[in-house]
Tab-separated table of C-alpha atoms in Angstrom:
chain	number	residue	atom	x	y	z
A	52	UNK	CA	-79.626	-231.721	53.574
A	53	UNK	CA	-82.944	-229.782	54.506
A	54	UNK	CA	-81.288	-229.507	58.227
A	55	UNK	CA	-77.678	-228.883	56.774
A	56	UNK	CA	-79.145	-225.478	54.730
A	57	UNK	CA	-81.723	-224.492	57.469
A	58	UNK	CA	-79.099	-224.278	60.020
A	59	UNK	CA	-76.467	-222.796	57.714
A	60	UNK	CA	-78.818	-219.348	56.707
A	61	UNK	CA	-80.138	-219.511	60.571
A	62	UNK	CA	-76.851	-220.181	61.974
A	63	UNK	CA	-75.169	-217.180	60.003
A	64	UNK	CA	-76.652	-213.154	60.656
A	65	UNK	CA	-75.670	-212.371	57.155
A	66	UNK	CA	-77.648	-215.051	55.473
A	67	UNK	CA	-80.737	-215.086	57.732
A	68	UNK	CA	-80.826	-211.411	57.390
A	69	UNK	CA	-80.665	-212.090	53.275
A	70	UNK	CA	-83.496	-215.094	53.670
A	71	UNK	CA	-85.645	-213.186	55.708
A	72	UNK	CA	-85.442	-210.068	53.279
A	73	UNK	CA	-85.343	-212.033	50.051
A	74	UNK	CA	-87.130	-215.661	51.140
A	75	UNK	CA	-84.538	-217.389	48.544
A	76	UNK	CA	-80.941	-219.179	49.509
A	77	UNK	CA	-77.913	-217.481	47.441
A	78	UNK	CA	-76.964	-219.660	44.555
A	79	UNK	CA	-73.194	-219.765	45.955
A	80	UNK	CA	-74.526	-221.243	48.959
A	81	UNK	CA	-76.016	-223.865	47.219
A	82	UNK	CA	-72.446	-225.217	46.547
A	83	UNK	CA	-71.555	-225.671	49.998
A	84	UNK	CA	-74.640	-228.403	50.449
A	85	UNK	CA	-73.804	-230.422	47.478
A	86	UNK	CA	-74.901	-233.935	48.086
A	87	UNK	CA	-70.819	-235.114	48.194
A	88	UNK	CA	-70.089	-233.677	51.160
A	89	UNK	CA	-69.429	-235.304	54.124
A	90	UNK	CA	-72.238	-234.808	56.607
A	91	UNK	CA	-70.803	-236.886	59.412
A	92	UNK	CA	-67.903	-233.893	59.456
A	93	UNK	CA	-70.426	-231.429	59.158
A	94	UNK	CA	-72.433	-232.399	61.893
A	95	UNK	CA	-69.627	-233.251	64.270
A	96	UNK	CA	-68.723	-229.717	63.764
A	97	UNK	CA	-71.680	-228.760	64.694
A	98	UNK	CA	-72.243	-230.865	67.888
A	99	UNK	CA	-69.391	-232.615	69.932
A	100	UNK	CA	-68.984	-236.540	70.301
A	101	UNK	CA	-70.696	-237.771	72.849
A	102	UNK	CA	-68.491	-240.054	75.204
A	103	UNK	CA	-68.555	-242.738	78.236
A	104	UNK	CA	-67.689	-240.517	80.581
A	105	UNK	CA	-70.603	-237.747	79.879
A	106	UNK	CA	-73.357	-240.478	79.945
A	107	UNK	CA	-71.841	-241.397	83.525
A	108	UNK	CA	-71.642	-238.079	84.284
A	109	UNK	CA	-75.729	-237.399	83.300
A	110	UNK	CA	-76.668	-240.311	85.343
A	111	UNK	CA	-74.900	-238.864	88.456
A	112	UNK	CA	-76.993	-235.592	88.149
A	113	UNK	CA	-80.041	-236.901	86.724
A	114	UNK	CA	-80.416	-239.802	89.580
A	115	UNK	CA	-82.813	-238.152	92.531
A	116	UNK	CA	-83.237	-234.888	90.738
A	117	UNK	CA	-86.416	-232.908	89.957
A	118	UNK	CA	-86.229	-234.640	86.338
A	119	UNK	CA	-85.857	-237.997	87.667
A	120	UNK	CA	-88.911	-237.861	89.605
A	121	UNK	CA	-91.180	-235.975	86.951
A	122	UNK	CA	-89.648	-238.859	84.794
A	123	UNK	CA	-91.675	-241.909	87.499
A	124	UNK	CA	-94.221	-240.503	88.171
A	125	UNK	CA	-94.945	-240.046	84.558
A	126	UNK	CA	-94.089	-243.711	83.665
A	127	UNK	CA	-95.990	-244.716	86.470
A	128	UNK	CA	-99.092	-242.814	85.097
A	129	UNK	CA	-98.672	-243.952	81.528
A	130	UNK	CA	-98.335	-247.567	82.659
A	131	UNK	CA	-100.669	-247.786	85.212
A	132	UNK	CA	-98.389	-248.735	87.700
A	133	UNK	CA	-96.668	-251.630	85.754
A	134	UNK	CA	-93.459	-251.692	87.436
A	135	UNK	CA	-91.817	-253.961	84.400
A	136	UNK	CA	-92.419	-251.099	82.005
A	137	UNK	CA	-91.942	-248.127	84.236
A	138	UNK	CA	-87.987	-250.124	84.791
A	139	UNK	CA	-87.809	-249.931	81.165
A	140	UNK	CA	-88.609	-246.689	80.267
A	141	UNK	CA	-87.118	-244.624	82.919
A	142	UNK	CA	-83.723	-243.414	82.367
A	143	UNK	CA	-80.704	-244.362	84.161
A	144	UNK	CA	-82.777	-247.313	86.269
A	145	UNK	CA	-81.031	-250.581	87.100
A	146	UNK	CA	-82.774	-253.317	89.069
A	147	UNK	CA	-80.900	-252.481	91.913
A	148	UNK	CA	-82.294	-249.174	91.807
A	149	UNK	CA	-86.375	-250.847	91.857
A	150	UNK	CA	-86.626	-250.250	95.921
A	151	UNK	CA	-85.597	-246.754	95.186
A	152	UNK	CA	-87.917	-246.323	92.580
A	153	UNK	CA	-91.049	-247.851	94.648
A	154	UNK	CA	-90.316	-245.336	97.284
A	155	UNK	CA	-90.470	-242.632	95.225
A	156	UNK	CA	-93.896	-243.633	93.457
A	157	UNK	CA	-95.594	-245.245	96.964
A	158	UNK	CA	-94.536	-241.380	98.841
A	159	UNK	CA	-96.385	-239.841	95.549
A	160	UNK	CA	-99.816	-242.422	96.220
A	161	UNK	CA	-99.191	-241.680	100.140
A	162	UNK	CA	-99.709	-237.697	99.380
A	163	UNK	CA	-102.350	-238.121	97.245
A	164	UNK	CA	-99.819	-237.057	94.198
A	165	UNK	CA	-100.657	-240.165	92.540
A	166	UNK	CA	-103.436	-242.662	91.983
A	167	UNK	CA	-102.895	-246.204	93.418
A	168	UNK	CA	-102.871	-248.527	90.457
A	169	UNK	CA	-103.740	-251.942	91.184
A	170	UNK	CA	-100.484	-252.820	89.279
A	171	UNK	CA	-98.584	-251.133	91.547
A	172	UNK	CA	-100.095	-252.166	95.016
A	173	UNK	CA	-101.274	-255.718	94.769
A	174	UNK	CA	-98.271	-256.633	92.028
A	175	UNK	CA	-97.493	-260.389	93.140
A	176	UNK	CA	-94.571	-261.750	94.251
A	177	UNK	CA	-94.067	-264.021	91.320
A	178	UNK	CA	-94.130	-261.261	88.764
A	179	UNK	CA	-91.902	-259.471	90.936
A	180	UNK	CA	-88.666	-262.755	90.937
A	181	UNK	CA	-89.614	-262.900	87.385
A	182	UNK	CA	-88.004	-259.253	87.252
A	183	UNK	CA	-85.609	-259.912	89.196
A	184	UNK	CA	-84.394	-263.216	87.558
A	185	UNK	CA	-85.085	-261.900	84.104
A	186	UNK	CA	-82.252	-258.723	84.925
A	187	UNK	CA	-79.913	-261.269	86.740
A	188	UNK	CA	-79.750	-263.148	83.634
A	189	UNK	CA	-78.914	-260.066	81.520
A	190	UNK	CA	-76.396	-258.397	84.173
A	191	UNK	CA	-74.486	-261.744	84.215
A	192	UNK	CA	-74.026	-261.357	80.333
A	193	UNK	CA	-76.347	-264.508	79.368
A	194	UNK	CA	-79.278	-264.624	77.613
A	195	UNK	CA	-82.013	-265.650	80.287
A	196	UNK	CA	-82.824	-269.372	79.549
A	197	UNK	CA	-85.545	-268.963	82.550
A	198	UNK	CA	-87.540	-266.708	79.964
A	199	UNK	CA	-86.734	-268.563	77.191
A	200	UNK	CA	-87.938	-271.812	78.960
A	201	UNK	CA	-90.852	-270.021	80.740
A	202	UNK	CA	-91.788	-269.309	77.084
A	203	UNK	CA	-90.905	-272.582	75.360
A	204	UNK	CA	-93.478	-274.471	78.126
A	205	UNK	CA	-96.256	-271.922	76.880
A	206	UNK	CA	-95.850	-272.675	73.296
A	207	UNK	CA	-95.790	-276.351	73.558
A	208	UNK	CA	-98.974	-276.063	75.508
A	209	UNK	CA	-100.804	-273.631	73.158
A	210	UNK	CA	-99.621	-277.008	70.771
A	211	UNK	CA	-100.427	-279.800	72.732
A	212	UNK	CA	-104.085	-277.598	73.036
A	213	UNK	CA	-104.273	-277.153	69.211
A	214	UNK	CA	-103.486	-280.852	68.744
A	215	UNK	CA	-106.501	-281.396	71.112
A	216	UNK	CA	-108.656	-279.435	69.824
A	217	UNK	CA	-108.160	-280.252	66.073
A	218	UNK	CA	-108.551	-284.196	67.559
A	219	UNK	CA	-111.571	-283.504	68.801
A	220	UNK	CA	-112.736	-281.614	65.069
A	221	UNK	CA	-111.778	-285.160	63.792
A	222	UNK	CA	-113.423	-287.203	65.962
A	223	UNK	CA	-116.304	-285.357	65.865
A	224	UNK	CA	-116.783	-285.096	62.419
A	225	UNK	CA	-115.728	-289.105	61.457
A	226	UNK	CA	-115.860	-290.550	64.881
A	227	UNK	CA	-119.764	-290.382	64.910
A	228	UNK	CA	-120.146	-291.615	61.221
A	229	UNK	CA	-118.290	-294.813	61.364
A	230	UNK	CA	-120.206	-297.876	59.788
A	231	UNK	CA	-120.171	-301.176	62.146
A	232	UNK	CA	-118.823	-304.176	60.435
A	233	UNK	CA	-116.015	-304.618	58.059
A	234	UNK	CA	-115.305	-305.887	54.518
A	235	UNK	CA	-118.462	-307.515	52.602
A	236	UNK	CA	-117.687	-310.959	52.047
A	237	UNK	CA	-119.772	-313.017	49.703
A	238	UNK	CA	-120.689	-316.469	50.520
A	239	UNK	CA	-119.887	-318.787	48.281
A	240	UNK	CA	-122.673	-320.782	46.704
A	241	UNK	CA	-123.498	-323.537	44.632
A	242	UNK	CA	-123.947	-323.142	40.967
């Protein structure tokens, strides 16, 4: 509602000539942001519905421009070279697009644009398939059972180590104490 009227006496010469004189809103113009309207309308009005077709037509003219490549080599900066995040949080980036993206970042570190980030350089192969077979499982429309298993192995042994551990606690506290021998018998004698 604060954005509906701000934009309403901006938006208008009259009114923003009237606020800037008078520093109040007209009480008739009150009425028109009564808390029944429709805002969805009144906003669509205001800005056009976004559709398929002009995201697809963004990522043709935002892939290899100036923005793009502002757009890595800031990831790249923020994230120390992580290449997992810098995928994630640069715009318009598929896996297929990673070689393309490496270039872009290792021409940067080659001219001295860029700091080499140990991240970056020396990133093993391992977490690089991980990448990769983490986004084939999500392109084919699966969840990625490799992750989920990956991550089901470290939880059982984080278990299997707190089981150990708290054995150990056990042993070591009533292990140690245990009395030899068993029940007290009496011996029967004569009387």
């Amino acid at each position: 509602q604060v954005l509906g009227r701000a934009y309403a006496v901006l938006s208008d010469a009259q009114r923003r000539a009237v606020y800037d004189e008078q520093g109040t809103v007209l009480e008739e113009e009150e009425e028109e942001l009564r808390p029944e309207r429709d805002w969805r309308e009144h906003w669509r009005l205001l800005f056009r519905k976004i559709t398929v077709k002009d995201i697809e037509d963004f990522e043709k003219s935002y892939k290899d421009s100036e923005e793009e490549l502002d757009d890595v080599k800031a990831a790249y900066v923020d994230f120390e070279g992580d290449m997992d995040k810098i995928m994630e949080s640069v715009l318009c980036v598929e896996y297929a697009d990673e070689p393309r993206i490496r270039r872009i970042i290792q021409g940067a570190i080659d001219s001295g644009e860029l700091p080499a980030y140990n991240a970056f350089v020396k990133e093993s192969k391992q977490k690089m398939n991980a990448r990769k077979r983490r986004v084939s499982c999500i392109n084919r429309g699966i969840p990625c059972l490799c992750f989920f298993f990956s991550l089901s192995q470290s939880r059982n042994k984080d278990r299997k180590q707190e089981m150990d551990d708290f054995l150990a606690q056990l042993e070591a506290k009533y292990g140690n104490n245990s009395k030899k021998g068993g029940k007290k018998t009496t011996k029967k004698g004569k009387k």
